[in-house]
Amino acid sequence: AQTVTQSQPEMSVQEAETVTLSCTYDTSESDYYLFWYKQPPSRQMILVIRQEAYKQQNATENRFSVNFQKAAKSFSLKISDSQLGDAAMYFCAYGSNYQLIWGAGTKLIIKP
Amino acid sequence: GAVVSQHPSWVICKSGTSVKIECRSLDFQATTMFWYRQFPKQSLMLMATSNEGSKATYEQGVEKDKFLINHASLTLSTLTVTSAHPEDSSFYICSARTGSRFGGYTFGSGTRLTVV
């Protein structure tokens, strides 16, 4: 069975600095997606970035980028130039043909 | 982009009554809908997966008779919490798969249920 592990329950970063959130996963499948979702206090799930497993190039979305290490089954999220609005819970998720498998989440605190 | 409208946003009900939560896909056809429950400061827990026109598939430990899921059309899925009790109080979120593969999901805004 697939699993997703986020080992950092909480992270804090100074505004304008860079922070990296860790995620590892386990699977025997070759075709899958990986996602980072943000859940602010409103609790609306917001897609931050996604990566297709067969694509070697790391996905980027403005200040957000991932370091996808397929062999190591690692999928970390880097947030550059952190802003106060980035404060939220961040969930890493694995997507296959059946469902999304979720990590436990990392609470990101932005210090002004 | 694809939008799922979830209602109500919050509801308070008396113990023993039933509550219905609706999720509508506004600009696409949601063939598959996922229903999650989220406890405070925890991750999403999948309750069931529903496909349009067929019975929902429930995760182990989820009571089918308590959490009734109906997906009668491609744009509407409902979750009914029957005979609600205080322990059913939680945050419920629906999510629909978008696109033909499994690389896209859109989420409803969630429903906070409080049973008193």
PDB file of C-alpha atoms in Angstrom:
ATOM      1  CA  ALA A   1       0.000   0.000   0.000  1.00  0.00           C
ATOM      2  CA  GLN A   2       1.113   3.520  -0.693  1.00  0.00           C
ATOM      3  CA  THR A   3       2.147   5.766   2.166  1.00  0.00           C
ATOM      4  CA  VAL A   4       3.085   9.423   2.472  1.00  0.00           C
ATOM      5  CA  THR A   5       5.246  10.735   5.300  1.00  0.00           C
ATOM      6  CA  GLN A   6       5.719  14.328   6.356  1.00  0.00           C
ATOM      7  CA  SER A   7       8.212  14.325   9.185  1.00  0.00           C
ATOM      8  CA  GLN A   8       7.941  18.002  10.110  1.00  0.00           C
ATOM      9  CA  PRO A   9       4.787  18.727  12.138  1.00  0.00           C
ATOM     10  CA  GLU A  10       5.675  22.420  12.226  1.00  0.00           C
ATOM     11  CA  MET A  11       8.099  24.735  10.488  1.00  0.00           C
ATOM     12  CA  SER A  12       8.727  28.419  10.904  1.00  0.00           C
ATOM     13  CA  VAL A  13      10.462  30.871   8.635  1.00  0.00           C
ATOM     14  CA  GLN A  14      11.209  34.538   8.623  1.00  0.00           C
ATOM     15  CA  GLU A  15       9.252  36.583   6.123  1.00  0.00           C
ATOM     16  CA  ALA A  16      11.130  36.873   2.792  1.00  0.00           C
ATOM     17  CA  GLU A  17      13.286  33.853   3.609  1.00  0.00           C
ATOM     18  CA  THR A  18      13.213  30.423   1.983  1.00  0.00           C
ATOM     19  CA  VAL A  19      11.819  27.283   3.582  1.00  0.00           C
ATOM     20  CA  THR A  20      11.718  23.656   2.497  1.00  0.00           C
ATOM     21  CA  LEU A  21       9.027  21.204   3.529  1.00  0.00           C
ATOM     22  CA  SER A  22       9.848  17.510   3.360  1.00  0.00           C
ATOM     23  CA  CYS A  23       7.789  14.651   2.037  1.00  0.00           C
ATOM     24  CA  THR A  24       8.632  11.038   1.349  1.00  0.00           C
ATOM     25  CA  TYR A  25       6.395   8.373  -0.083  1.00  0.00           C
ATOM     26  CA  ASP A  26       6.362   4.693  -0.752  1.00  0.00           C
ATOM     27  CA  THR A  27       4.865   2.983  -3.772  1.00  0.00           C
ATOM     28  CA  SER A  28       5.475   0.189  -6.215  1.00  0.00           C
ATOM     29  CA  GLU A  29       3.581   1.939  -9.000  1.00  0.00           C
ATOM     30  CA  SER A  30       5.309   3.686 -11.878  1.00  0.00           C
ATOM     31  CA  ASP A  31       2.499   5.996 -12.978  1.00  0.00           C
ATOM     32  CA  TYR A  32       1.396   8.501 -10.387  1.00  0.00           C
ATOM     33  CA  TYR A  33       1.205  12.157  -9.432  1.00  0.00           C
ATOM     34  CA  LEU A  34       2.476  13.985  -6.399  1.00  0.00           C
ATOM     35  CA  PHE A  35       0.845  17.078  -5.002  1.00  0.00           C
ATOM     36  CA  TRP A  36       1.338  19.785  -2.457  1.00  0.00           C
ATOM     37  CA  TYR A  37      -1.848  21.310  -1.104  1.00  0.00           C
ATOM     38  CA  LYS A  38      -2.185  24.331   1.139  1.00  0.00           C
ATOM     39  CA  GLN A  39      -4.946  24.592   3.725  1.00  0.00           C
ATOM     40  CA  PRO A  40      -5.202  28.087   5.226  1.00  0.00           C
ATOM     41  CA  PRO A  41      -7.374  28.864   8.268  1.00  0.00           C
ATOM     42  CA  SER A  42     -10.411  28.999   5.972  1.00  0.00           C
ATOM     43  CA  ARG A  43      -9.789  25.248   5.491  1.00  0.00           C
ATOM     44  CA  GLN A  44     -10.217  25.465   1.720  1.00  0.00           C
ATOM     45  CA  MET A  45      -7.801  23.039   0.079  1.00  0.00           C
ATOM     46  CA  ILE A  46      -5.689  24.861  -2.476  1.00  0.00           C
ATOM     47  CA  LEU A  47      -3.406  23.157  -4.961  1.00  0.00           C
ATOM     48  CA  VAL A  48       0.096  24.578  -4.704  1.00  0.00           C
ATOM     49  CA  ILE A  49       1.957  22.428  -7.178  1.00  0.00           C
ATOM     50  CA  ARG A  50       1.871  18.976  -8.743  1.00  0.00           C
ATOM     51  CA  GLN A  51       4.391  16.671 -10.331  1.00  0.00           C
ATOM     52  CA  GLU A  52       3.884  13.841 -12.772  1.00  0.00           C
ATOM     53  CA  ALA A  53       6.093  10.899 -11.893  1.00  0.00           C
ATOM     54  CA  TYR A  54       7.311  10.282 -15.409  1.00  0.00           C
ATOM     55  CA  LYS A  55       8.502  13.862 -15.811  1.00  0.00           C
ATOM     56  CA  GLN A  56      12.071  14.320 -14.679  1.00  0.00           C
ATOM     57  CA  GLN A  57      11.942  18.097 -14.636  1.00  0.00           C
ATOM     58  CA  ASN A  58      10.958  19.539 -11.283  1.00  0.00           C
ATOM     59  CA  ALA A  59       7.703  21.491 -11.300  1.00  0.00           C
ATOM     60  CA  THR A  60       7.725  25.186 -10.463  1.00  0.00           C
ATOM     61  CA  GLU A  61       4.941  27.679  -9.824  1.00  0.00           C
ATOM     62  CA  ASN A  62       6.228  31.179  -9.203  1.00  0.00           C
ATOM     63  CA  ARG A  63       7.760  31.125  -5.682  1.00  0.00           C
ATOM     64  CA  PHE A  64       7.009  27.434  -5.215  1.00  0.00           C
ATOM     65  CA  SER A  65       9.184  24.658  -6.548  1.00  0.00           C
ATOM     66  CA  VAL A  66       9.698  20.997  -5.817  1.00  0.00           C
ATOM     67  CA  ASN A  67      12.704  18.730  -5.589  1.00  0.00           C
ATOM     68  CA  PHE A  68      11.447  15.429  -6.953  1.00  0.00           C
ATOM     69  CA  GLN A  69      13.802  12.540  -6.351  1.00  0.00           C
ATOM     70  CA  LYS A  70      11.994   9.547  -7.813  1.00  0.00           C
ATOM     71  CA  ALA A  71      14.540   6.913  -6.864  1.00  0.00           C
ATOM     72  CA  ALA A  72      14.663   8.179  -3.303  1.00  0.00           C
ATOM     73  CA  LYS A  73      10.875   8.655  -3.282  1.00  0.00           C
ATOM     74  CA  SER A  74      11.236  12.157  -2.021  1.00  0.00           C
ATOM     75  CA  PHE A  75       9.139  15.182  -2.937  1.00  0.00           C
ATOM     76  CA  SER A  76      10.076  18.337  -1.061  1.00  0.00           C
ATOM     77  CA  LEU A  77       8.502  21.766  -1.477  1.00  0.00           C
ATOM     78  CA  LYS A  78      10.590  24.924  -1.497  1.00  0.00           C
ATOM     79  CA  ILE A  79       8.924  28.244  -0.846  1.00  0.00           C
ATOM     80  CA  SER A  80      11.038  31.240  -1.768  1.00  0.00           C
ATOM     81  CA  ASP A  81      10.514  34.786  -0.542  1.00  0.00           C
ATOM     82  CA  SER A  82       8.039  33.610   2.081  1.00  0.00           C
ATOM     83  CA  GLN A  83       5.043  35.854   2.595  1.00  0.00           C
ATOM     84  CA  LEU A  84       2.622  36.193   5.487  1.00  0.00           C
ATOM     85  CA  GLY A  85      -0.089  34.730   3.275  1.00  0.00           C
ATOM     86  CA  ASP A  86       1.876  31.501   2.982  1.00  0.00           C
ATOM     87  CA  ALA A  87       1.050  30.645   6.585  1.00  0.00           C
ATOM     88  CA  ALA A  88      -1.070  27.496   6.469  1.00  0.00           C
ATOM     89  CA  MET A  89      -1.070  23.733   6.788  1.00  0.00           C
ATOM     90  CA  TYR A  90       0.711  22.083   3.890  1.00  0.00           C
ATOM     91  CA  PHE A  91      -0.193  18.574   2.863  1.00  0.00           C
ATOM     92  CA  CYS A  92       1.771  16.322   0.569  1.00  0.00           C
ATOM     93  CA  ALA A  93      -0.365  13.841  -1.361  1.00  0.00           C
ATOM     94  CA  TYR A  94       0.187  10.888  -3.652  1.00  0.00           C
ATOM     95  CA  GLY A  95      -2.298  10.354  -6.460  1.00  0.00           C
ATOM     96  CA  SER A  96      -2.881   7.147  -8.362  1.00  0.00           C
ATOM     97  CA  ASN A  97      -5.810   5.755 -10.289  1.00  0.00           C
ATOM     98  CA  TYR A  98      -7.758   5.128  -7.129  1.00  0.00           C
ATOM     99  CA  GLN A  99      -7.459   7.952  -4.659  1.00  0.00           C
ATOM    100  CA  LEU A 100      -5.241  10.499  -2.991  1.00  0.00           C
ATOM    101  CA  ILE A 101      -3.032   9.328  -0.144  1.00  0.00           C
ATOM    102  CA  TRP A 102      -2.296  12.127   2.311  1.00  0.00           C
ATOM    103  CA  GLY A 103       0.578  12.985   4.549  1.00  0.00           C
ATOM    104  CA  ALA A 104      -0.022  14.190   8.095  1.00  0.00           C
ATOM    105  CA  GLY A 105       0.673  17.788   7.193  1.00  0.00           C
ATOM    106  CA  THR A 106       3.170  20.480   8.158  1.00  0.00           C
ATOM    107  CA  LYS A 107       2.095  23.694   9.810  1.00  0.00           C
ATOM    108  CA  LEU A 108       4.029  26.600   8.340  1.00  0.00           C
ATOM    109  CA  ILE A 109       4.456  29.697  10.464  1.00  0.00           C
ATOM    110  CA  ILE A 110       5.701  32.912   8.927  1.00  0.00           C
ATOM    111  CA  LYS A 111       7.469  35.296  11.274  1.00  0.00           C
ATOM    112  CA  PRO A 112       7.095  38.964  10.330  1.00  0.00           C
TER     113      PRO A 112
ATOM    114  CA  GLY B   1     -11.182  26.242 -13.582  1.00  0.00           C
ATOM    115  CA  ALA B   2     -13.272  23.401 -12.225  1.00  0.00           C
ATOM    116  CA  VAL B   3     -15.325  24.396  -9.202  1.00  0.00           C
ATOM    117  CA  VAL B   4     -17.114  22.281  -6.619  1.00  0.00           C
ATOM    118  CA  SER B   5     -19.712  24.114  -4.585  1.00  0.00           C
ATOM    119  CA  GLN B   6     -20.294  22.606  -1.140  1.00  0.00           C
ATOM    120  CA  HIS B   7     -23.231  23.516   1.105  1.00  0.00           C
ATOM    121  CA  PRO B   8     -23.838  24.252   3.838  1.00  0.00           C
ATOM    122  CA  SER B   9     -20.583  25.773   5.083  1.00  0.00           C
ATOM    123  CA  TRP B  10     -21.568  25.070   8.629  1.00  0.00           C
ATOM    124  CA  VAL B  11     -24.489  23.433  10.342  1.00  0.00           C
ATOM    125  CA  ILE B  12     -25.591  22.824  13.906  1.00  0.00           C
ATOM    126  CA  CYS B  13     -28.051  20.053  14.502  1.00  0.00           C
ATOM    127  CA  LYS B  14     -29.592  18.276  17.439  1.00  0.00           C
ATOM    128  CA  SER B  15     -28.518  14.801  18.400  1.00  0.00           C
ATOM    129  CA  GLY B  16     -30.628  12.188  16.660  1.00  0.00           C
ATOM    130  CA  THR B  17     -31.465  14.255  13.603  1.00  0.00           C
ATOM    131  CA  SER B  18     -30.090  13.884  10.076  1.00  0.00           C
ATOM    132  CA  VAL B  19     -28.046  16.363   8.100  1.00  0.00           C
ATOM    133  CA  LYS B  20     -27.453  16.475   4.351  1.00  0.00           C
ATOM    134  CA  ILE B  21     -24.355  17.986   2.782  1.00  0.00           C
ATOM    135  CA  GLU B  22     -24.367  18.747  -0.938  1.00  0.00           C
ATOM    136  CA  CYS B  23     -21.526  19.032  -3.398  1.00  0.00           C
ATOM    137  CA  ARG B  24     -22.193  20.306  -6.894  1.00  0.00           C
ATOM    138  CA  SER B  25     -19.747  20.467  -9.746  1.00  0.00           C
ATOM    139  CA  LEU B  26     -20.493  23.764 -11.437  1.00  0.00           C
ATOM    140  CA  ASP B  27     -18.711  23.600 -14.758  1.00  0.00           C
ATOM    141  CA  PHE B  28     -17.730  20.006 -15.287  1.00  0.00           C
ATOM    142  CA  GLN B  29     -19.058  16.515 -14.868  1.00  0.00           C
ATOM    143  CA  ALA B  30     -17.877  14.828 -11.715  1.00  0.00           C
ATOM    144  CA  THR B  31     -17.909  11.117 -12.425  1.00  0.00           C
ATOM    145  CA  THR B  32     -16.059  10.395  -9.189  1.00  0.00           C
ATOM    146  CA  MET B  33     -16.533  12.174  -5.877  1.00  0.00           C
ATOM    147  CA  PHE B  34     -14.505  11.614  -2.739  1.00  0.00           C
ATOM    148  CA  TRP B  35     -15.806  12.382   0.734  1.00  0.00           C
ATOM    149  CA  TYR B  36     -13.369  13.182   3.508  1.00  0.00           C
ATOM    150  CA  ARG B  37     -13.567  13.841   7.192  1.00  0.00           C
ATOM    151  CA  GLN B  38     -11.006  16.022   8.891  1.00  0.00           C
ATOM    152  CA  PHE B  39     -10.456  16.253  12.629  1.00  0.00           C
ATOM    153  CA  PRO B  40      -8.800  19.363  14.096  1.00  0.00           C
ATOM    154  CA  LYS B  41      -5.118  19.611  13.298  1.00  0.00           C
ATOM    155  CA  GLN B  42      -5.176  16.338  11.400  1.00  0.00           C
ATOM    156  CA  SER B  43      -5.011  15.245   7.815  1.00  0.00           C
ATOM    157  CA  LEU B  44      -7.897  14.278   5.577  1.00  0.00           C
ATOM    158  CA  MET B  45      -9.412  10.872   6.174  1.00  0.00           C
ATOM    159  CA  LEU B  46     -11.147   9.314   3.196  1.00  0.00           C
ATOM    160  CA  MET B  47     -14.613   8.127   4.087  1.00  0.00           C
ATOM    161  CA  ALA B  48     -15.929   6.932   0.756  1.00  0.00           C
ATOM    162  CA  THR B  49     -15.656   7.153  -2.987  1.00  0.00           C
ATOM    163  CA  SER B  50     -18.752   7.526  -5.105  1.00  0.00           C
ATOM    164  CA  ASN B  51     -19.197   7.083  -8.812  1.00  0.00           C
ATOM    165  CA  GLU B  52     -22.184   8.490 -10.640  1.00  0.00           C
ATOM    166  CA  GLY B  53     -25.005   5.989 -10.843  1.00  0.00           C
ATOM    167  CA  SER B  54     -23.475   3.348  -8.617  1.00  0.00           C
ATOM    168  CA  LYS B  55     -23.163   2.585  -4.928  1.00  0.00           C
ATOM    169  CA  ALA B  56     -20.448   4.291  -2.968  1.00  0.00           C
ATOM    170  CA  THR B  57     -17.384   2.403  -1.825  1.00  0.00           C
ATOM    171  CA  TYR B  58     -16.765   2.985   1.864  1.00  0.00           C
ATOM    172  CA  GLU B  59     -13.431   2.827   3.637  1.00  0.00           C
ATOM    173  CA  GLN B  60     -12.941   0.309   6.369  1.00  0.00           C
ATOM    174  CA  GLY B  61     -14.463   1.448   9.625  1.00  0.00           C
ATOM    175  CA  VAL B  62     -16.917   3.910   8.076  1.00  0.00           C
ATOM    176  CA  GLU B  63     -20.539   3.074   8.838  1.00  0.00           C
ATOM    177  CA  LYS B  64     -22.487   2.858   5.613  1.00  0.00           C
ATOM    178  CA  ASP B  65     -25.838   3.253   7.327  1.00  0.00           C
ATOM    179  CA  LYS B  66     -24.758   6.361   9.186  1.00  0.00           C
ATOM    180  CA  PHE B  67     -23.043   8.145   6.314  1.00  0.00           C
ATOM    181  CA  LEU B  68     -25.297   7.793   3.296  1.00  0.00           C
ATOM    182  CA  ILE B  69     -23.765   8.882   0.028  1.00  0.00           C
ATOM    183  CA  ASN B  70     -25.780   9.478  -3.108  1.00  0.00           C
ATOM    184  CA  HIS B  71     -24.275  10.340  -6.480  1.00  0.00           C
ATOM    185  CA  ALA B  72     -27.334  10.302  -8.681  1.00  0.00           C
ATOM    186  CA  SER B  73     -26.083  12.732 -11.305  1.00  0.00           C
ATOM    187  CA  LEU B  74     -22.825  13.883 -12.811  1.00  0.00           C
ATOM    188  CA  THR B  75     -23.109  17.231 -11.063  1.00  0.00           C
ATOM    189  CA  LEU B  76     -24.437  16.372  -7.615  1.00  0.00           C
ATOM    190  CA  SER B  77     -23.247  14.181  -4.781  1.00  0.00           C
ATOM    191  CA  THR B  78     -24.677  14.236  -1.288  1.00  0.00           C
ATOM    192  CA  LEU B  79     -23.587  12.986   2.106  1.00  0.00           C
ATOM    193  CA  THR B  80     -26.287  12.450   4.695  1.00  0.00           C
ATOM    194  CA  VAL B  81     -25.276  11.962   8.299  1.00  0.00           C
ATOM    195  CA  THR B  82     -28.145   9.999   9.798  1.00  0.00           C
ATOM    196  CA  SER B  83     -29.077  10.016  13.470  1.00  0.00           C
ATOM    197  CA  ALA B  84     -26.195  12.335  14.180  1.00  0.00           C
ATOM    198  CA  HIS B  85     -24.427  12.234  17.526  1.00  0.00           C
ATOM    199  CA  PRO B  86     -21.853  14.582  19.068  1.00  0.00           C
ATOM    200  CA  GLU B  87     -19.025  12.284  17.981  1.00  0.00           C
ATOM    201  CA  ASP B  88     -20.037  12.931  14.360  1.00  0.00           C
ATOM    202  CA  SER B  89     -19.100  16.581  14.804  1.00  0.00           C
ATOM    203  CA  SER B  90     -16.295  17.248  12.378  1.00  0.00           C
ATOM    204  CA  PHE B  91     -15.244  18.997   9.185  1.00  0.00           C
ATOM    205  CA  TYR B  92     -16.416  17.231   6.022  1.00  0.00           C
ATOM    206  CA  ILE B  93     -14.898  17.911   2.594  1.00  0.00           C
ATOM    207  CA  CYS B  94     -15.848  16.653  -0.834  1.00  0.00           C
ATOM    208  CA  SER B  95     -13.498  16.411  -3.759  1.00  0.00           C
ATOM    209  CA  ALA B  96     -14.035  15.610  -7.405  1.00  0.00           C
ATOM    210  CA  ARG B  97     -11.568  14.232  -9.855  1.00  0.00           C
ATOM    211  CA  THR B  98     -11.183  16.457 -12.873  1.00  0.00           C
ATOM    212  CA  GLY B  99      -9.898  15.366 -16.243  1.00  0.00           C
ATOM    213  CA  SER B 100      -9.528  11.894 -17.658  1.00  0.00           C
ATOM    214  CA  ARG B 101      -6.512  10.875 -15.617  1.00  0.00           C
ATOM    215  CA  PHE B 102      -5.829  11.226 -11.942  1.00  0.00           C
ATOM    216  CA  GLY B 103      -3.735  14.344 -11.950  1.00  0.00           C
ATOM    217  CA  GLY B 104      -6.460  16.775 -11.088  1.00  0.00           C
ATOM    218  CA  TYR B 105      -8.715  17.182  -8.121  1.00  0.00           C
ATOM    219  CA  THR B 106     -10.888  20.048  -6.997  1.00  0.00           C
ATOM    220  CA  PHE B 107     -12.233  20.464  -3.498  1.00  0.00           C
ATOM    221  CA  GLY B 108     -15.368  21.853  -1.976  1.00  0.00           C
ATOM    222  CA  SER B 109     -14.981  24.496   0.700  1.00  0.00           C
ATOM    223  CA  GLY B 110     -15.972  22.086   3.446  1.00  0.00           C
ATOM    224  CA  THR B 111     -18.800  21.774   5.958  1.00  0.00           C
ATOM    225  CA  ARG B 112     -18.344  22.179   9.667  1.00  0.00           C
ATOM    226  CA  LEU B 113     -20.887  19.972  11.421  1.00  0.00           C
ATOM    227  CA  THR B 114     -21.640  20.454  15.097  1.00  0.00           C
ATOM    228  CA  VAL B 115     -24.032  18.050  16.776  1.00  0.00           C
ATOM    229  CA  VAL B 116     -25.444  19.226  20.104  1.00  0.00           C
TER     230      VAL B 116
END
